[in-house]
mmCIF file of C-alpha atoms in Angstrom:
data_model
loop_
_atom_site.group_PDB
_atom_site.id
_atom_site.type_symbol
_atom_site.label_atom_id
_atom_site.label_comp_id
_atom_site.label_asym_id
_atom_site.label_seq_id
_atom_site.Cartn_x
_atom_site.Cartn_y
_atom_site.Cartn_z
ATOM 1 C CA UNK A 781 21.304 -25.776 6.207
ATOM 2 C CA UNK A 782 18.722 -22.611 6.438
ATOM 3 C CA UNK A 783 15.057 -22.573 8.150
ATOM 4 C CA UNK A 784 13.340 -22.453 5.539
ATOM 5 C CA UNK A 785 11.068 -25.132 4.677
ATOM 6 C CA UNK A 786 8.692 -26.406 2.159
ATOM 7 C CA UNK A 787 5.813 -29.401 2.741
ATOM 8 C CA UNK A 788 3.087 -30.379 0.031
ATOM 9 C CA UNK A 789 0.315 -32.180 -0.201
ATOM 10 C CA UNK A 790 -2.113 -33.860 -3.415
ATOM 11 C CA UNK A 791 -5.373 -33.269 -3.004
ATOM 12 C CA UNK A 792 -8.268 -34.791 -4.649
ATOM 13 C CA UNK A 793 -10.374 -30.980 -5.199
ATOM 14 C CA UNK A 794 -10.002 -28.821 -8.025
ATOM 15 C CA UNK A 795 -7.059 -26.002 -7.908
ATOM 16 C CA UNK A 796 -9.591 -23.928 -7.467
ATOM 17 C CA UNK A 797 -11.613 -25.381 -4.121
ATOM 18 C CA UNK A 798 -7.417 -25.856 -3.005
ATOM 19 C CA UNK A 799 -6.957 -22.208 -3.235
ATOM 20 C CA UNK A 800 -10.254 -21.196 -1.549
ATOM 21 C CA UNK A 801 -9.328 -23.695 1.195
ATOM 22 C CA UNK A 802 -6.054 -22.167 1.569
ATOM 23 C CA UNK A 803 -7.233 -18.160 1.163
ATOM 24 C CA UNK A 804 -9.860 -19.537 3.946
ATOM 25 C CA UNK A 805 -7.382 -20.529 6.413
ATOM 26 C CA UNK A 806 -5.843 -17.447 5.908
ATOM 27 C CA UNK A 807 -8.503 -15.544 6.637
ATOM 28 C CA UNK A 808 -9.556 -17.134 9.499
ATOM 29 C CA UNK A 809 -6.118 -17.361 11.647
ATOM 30 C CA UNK A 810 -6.093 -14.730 14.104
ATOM 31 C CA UNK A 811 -2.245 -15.231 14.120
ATOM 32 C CA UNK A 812 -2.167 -14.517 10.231
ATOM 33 C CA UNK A 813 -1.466 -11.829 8.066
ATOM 34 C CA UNK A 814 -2.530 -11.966 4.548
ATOM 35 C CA UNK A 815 -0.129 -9.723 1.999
ATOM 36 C CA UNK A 816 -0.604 -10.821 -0.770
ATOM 37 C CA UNK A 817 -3.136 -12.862 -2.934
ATOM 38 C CA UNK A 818 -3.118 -13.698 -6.701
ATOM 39 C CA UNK A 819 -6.698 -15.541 -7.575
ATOM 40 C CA UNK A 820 -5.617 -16.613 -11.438
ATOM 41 C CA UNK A 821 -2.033 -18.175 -10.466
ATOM 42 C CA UNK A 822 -3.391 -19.390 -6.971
ATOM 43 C CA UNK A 823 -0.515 -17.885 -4.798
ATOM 44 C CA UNK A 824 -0.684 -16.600 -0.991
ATOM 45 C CA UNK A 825 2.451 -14.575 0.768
ATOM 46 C CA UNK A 826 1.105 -14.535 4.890
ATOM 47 C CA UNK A 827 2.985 -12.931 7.326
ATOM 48 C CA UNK A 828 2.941 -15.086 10.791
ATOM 49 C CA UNK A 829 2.711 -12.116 13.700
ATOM 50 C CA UNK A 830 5.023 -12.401 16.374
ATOM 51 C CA UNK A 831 4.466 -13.387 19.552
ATOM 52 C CA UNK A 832 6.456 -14.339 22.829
ATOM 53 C CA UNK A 833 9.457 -16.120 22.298
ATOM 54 C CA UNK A 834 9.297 -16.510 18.052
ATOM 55 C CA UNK A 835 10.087 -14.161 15.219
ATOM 56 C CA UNK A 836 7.977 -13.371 12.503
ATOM 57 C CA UNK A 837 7.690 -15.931 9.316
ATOM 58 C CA UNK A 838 6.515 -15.822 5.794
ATOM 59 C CA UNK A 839 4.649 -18.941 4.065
ATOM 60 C CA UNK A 840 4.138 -18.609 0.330
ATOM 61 C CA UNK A 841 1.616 -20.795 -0.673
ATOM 62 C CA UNK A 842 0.585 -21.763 -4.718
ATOM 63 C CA UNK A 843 -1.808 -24.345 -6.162
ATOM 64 C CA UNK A 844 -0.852 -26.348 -9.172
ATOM 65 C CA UNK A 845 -2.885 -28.714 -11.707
ATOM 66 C CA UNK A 846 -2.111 -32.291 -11.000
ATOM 67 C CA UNK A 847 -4.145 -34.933 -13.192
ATOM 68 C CA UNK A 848 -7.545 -34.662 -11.943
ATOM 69 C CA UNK A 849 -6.556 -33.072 -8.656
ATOM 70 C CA UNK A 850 -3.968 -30.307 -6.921
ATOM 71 C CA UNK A 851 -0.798 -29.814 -5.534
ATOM 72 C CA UNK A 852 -0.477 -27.292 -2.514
ATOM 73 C CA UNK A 853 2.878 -26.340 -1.739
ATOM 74 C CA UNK A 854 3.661 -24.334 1.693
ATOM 75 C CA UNK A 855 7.255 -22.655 1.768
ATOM 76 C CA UNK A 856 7.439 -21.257 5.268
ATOM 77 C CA UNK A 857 11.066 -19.184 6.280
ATOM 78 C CA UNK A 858 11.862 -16.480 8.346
ATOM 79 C CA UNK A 859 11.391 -12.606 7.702
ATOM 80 C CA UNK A 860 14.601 -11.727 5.739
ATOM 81 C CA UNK A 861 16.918 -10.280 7.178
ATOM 82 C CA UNK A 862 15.640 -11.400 10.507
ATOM 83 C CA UNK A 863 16.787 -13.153 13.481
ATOM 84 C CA UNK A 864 17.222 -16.541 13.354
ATOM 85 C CA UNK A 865 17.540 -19.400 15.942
ATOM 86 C CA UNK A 866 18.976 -23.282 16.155
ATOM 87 C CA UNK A 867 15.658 -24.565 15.958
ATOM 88 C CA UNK A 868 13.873 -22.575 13.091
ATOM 89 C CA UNK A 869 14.093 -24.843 10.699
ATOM 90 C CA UNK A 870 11.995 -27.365 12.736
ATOM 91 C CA UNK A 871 9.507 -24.910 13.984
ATOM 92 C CA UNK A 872 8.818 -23.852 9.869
ATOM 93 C CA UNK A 873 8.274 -27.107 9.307
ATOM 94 C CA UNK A 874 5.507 -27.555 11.446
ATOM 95 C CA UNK A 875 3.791 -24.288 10.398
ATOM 96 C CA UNK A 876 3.291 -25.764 6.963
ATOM 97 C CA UNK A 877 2.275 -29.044 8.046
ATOM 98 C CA UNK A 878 -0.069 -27.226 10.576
ATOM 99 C CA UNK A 879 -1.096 -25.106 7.469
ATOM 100 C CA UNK A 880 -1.462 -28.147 5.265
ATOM 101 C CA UNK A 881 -4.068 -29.806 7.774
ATOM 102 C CA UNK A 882 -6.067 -26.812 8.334
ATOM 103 C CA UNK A 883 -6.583 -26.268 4.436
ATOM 104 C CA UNK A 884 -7.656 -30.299 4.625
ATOM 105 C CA UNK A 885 -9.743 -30.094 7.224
ATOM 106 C CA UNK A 886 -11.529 -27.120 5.609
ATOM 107 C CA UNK A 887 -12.328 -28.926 2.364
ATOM 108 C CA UNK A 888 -13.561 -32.351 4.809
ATOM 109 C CA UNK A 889 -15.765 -29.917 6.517
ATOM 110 C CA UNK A 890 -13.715 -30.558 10.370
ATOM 111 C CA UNK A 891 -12.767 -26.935 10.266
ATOM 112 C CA UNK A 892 -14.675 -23.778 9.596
ATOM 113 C CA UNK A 893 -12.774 -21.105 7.671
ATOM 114 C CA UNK A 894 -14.996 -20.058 4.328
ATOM 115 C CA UNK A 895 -12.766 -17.809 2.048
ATOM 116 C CA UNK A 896 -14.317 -14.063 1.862
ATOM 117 C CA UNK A 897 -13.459 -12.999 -2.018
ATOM 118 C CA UNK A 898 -10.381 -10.772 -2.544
ATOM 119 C CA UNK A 899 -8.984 -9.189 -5.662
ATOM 120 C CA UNK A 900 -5.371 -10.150 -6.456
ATOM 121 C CA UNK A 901 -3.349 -7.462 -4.682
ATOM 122 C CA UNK A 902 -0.440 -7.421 -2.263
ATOM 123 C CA UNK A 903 0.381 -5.125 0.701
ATOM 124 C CA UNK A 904 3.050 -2.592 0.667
ATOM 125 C CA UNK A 905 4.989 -1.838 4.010
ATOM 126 C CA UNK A 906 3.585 0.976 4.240
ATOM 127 C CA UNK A 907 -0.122 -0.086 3.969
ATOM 128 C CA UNK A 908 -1.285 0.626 0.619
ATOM 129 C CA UNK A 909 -2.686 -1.712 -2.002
ATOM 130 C CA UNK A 910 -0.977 -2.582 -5.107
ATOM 131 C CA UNK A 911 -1.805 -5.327 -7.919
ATOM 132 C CA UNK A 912 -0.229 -8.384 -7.920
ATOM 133 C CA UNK A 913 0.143 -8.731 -11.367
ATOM 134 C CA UNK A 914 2.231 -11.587 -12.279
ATOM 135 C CA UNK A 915 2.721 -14.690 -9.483
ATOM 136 C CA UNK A 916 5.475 -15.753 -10.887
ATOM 137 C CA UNK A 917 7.637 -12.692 -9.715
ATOM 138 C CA UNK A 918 7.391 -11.751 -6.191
ATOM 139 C CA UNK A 919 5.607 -8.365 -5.249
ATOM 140 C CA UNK A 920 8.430 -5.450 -3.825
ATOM 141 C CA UNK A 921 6.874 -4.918 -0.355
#
């Protein structure tokens, strides 16, 4: 079985509030590295820095439509290509549970992290801006 892993979560806000919540968190994690953003389709690719003793991750994040309320669903893996270690898959895990809370707590008010408005765009590897123009298709870094 790979790392990778994927939590969700049905929440009782709009998409939209879901995806500020979300873009919020992002914005707010020190430890966080936002690279791409698509407002409309309510997707986030973040890049987890490294620090001692881990290897950098990606979570992909989207909000969907469900009845009256949202779905949030947090895929969290290892950089391709990467190293990878025994215990990856459970570490993942918890970042998107981890995520998952913070982007709850943020719409019950227990944690501060107000989104700052962004245009749908993702970040190249080397820097520069390009639009993210369809979230269905993932943007070549």
């Amino acid at each position: 079985m790979g790392s990778e892993r994927a939590r969700s979560a049905d929440l009782d806000v709009t998409p939209e509030a879901a995806f500020q919540a979300a873009l919020g968190v992002a914005q707010h994690e020190k430890k966080y590295e936002i690279r791409a953003v698509h407002n409309e389709g309510q997707a986030l690719i973040i890049r987890q820095k490294t620090k001692a003793l881990s290897w950098p991750k990606v979570i992909m994040l989207r909000v969907h439509q469900n009845g009256s309320g949202s779905s949030v669903n947090v895929f969290v893996q290892n950089i391709p290509g990467g190293p990878t270690a025994l215990l990856d898959g459970v570490f993942n895990g918890k970042i998107a549970e981890k995520y998952l809370t913070g982007i709850q707590g943020t719409l019950d008010g227990t944690v501060t992290a107000p989104a700052t408005a962004v245009t749908s765009h993702y970040v190249r590897d080397d820097g520069s801006e390009s639009p993210w123009d369809d979230p269905d298709e993932l943007p070549e870094f």
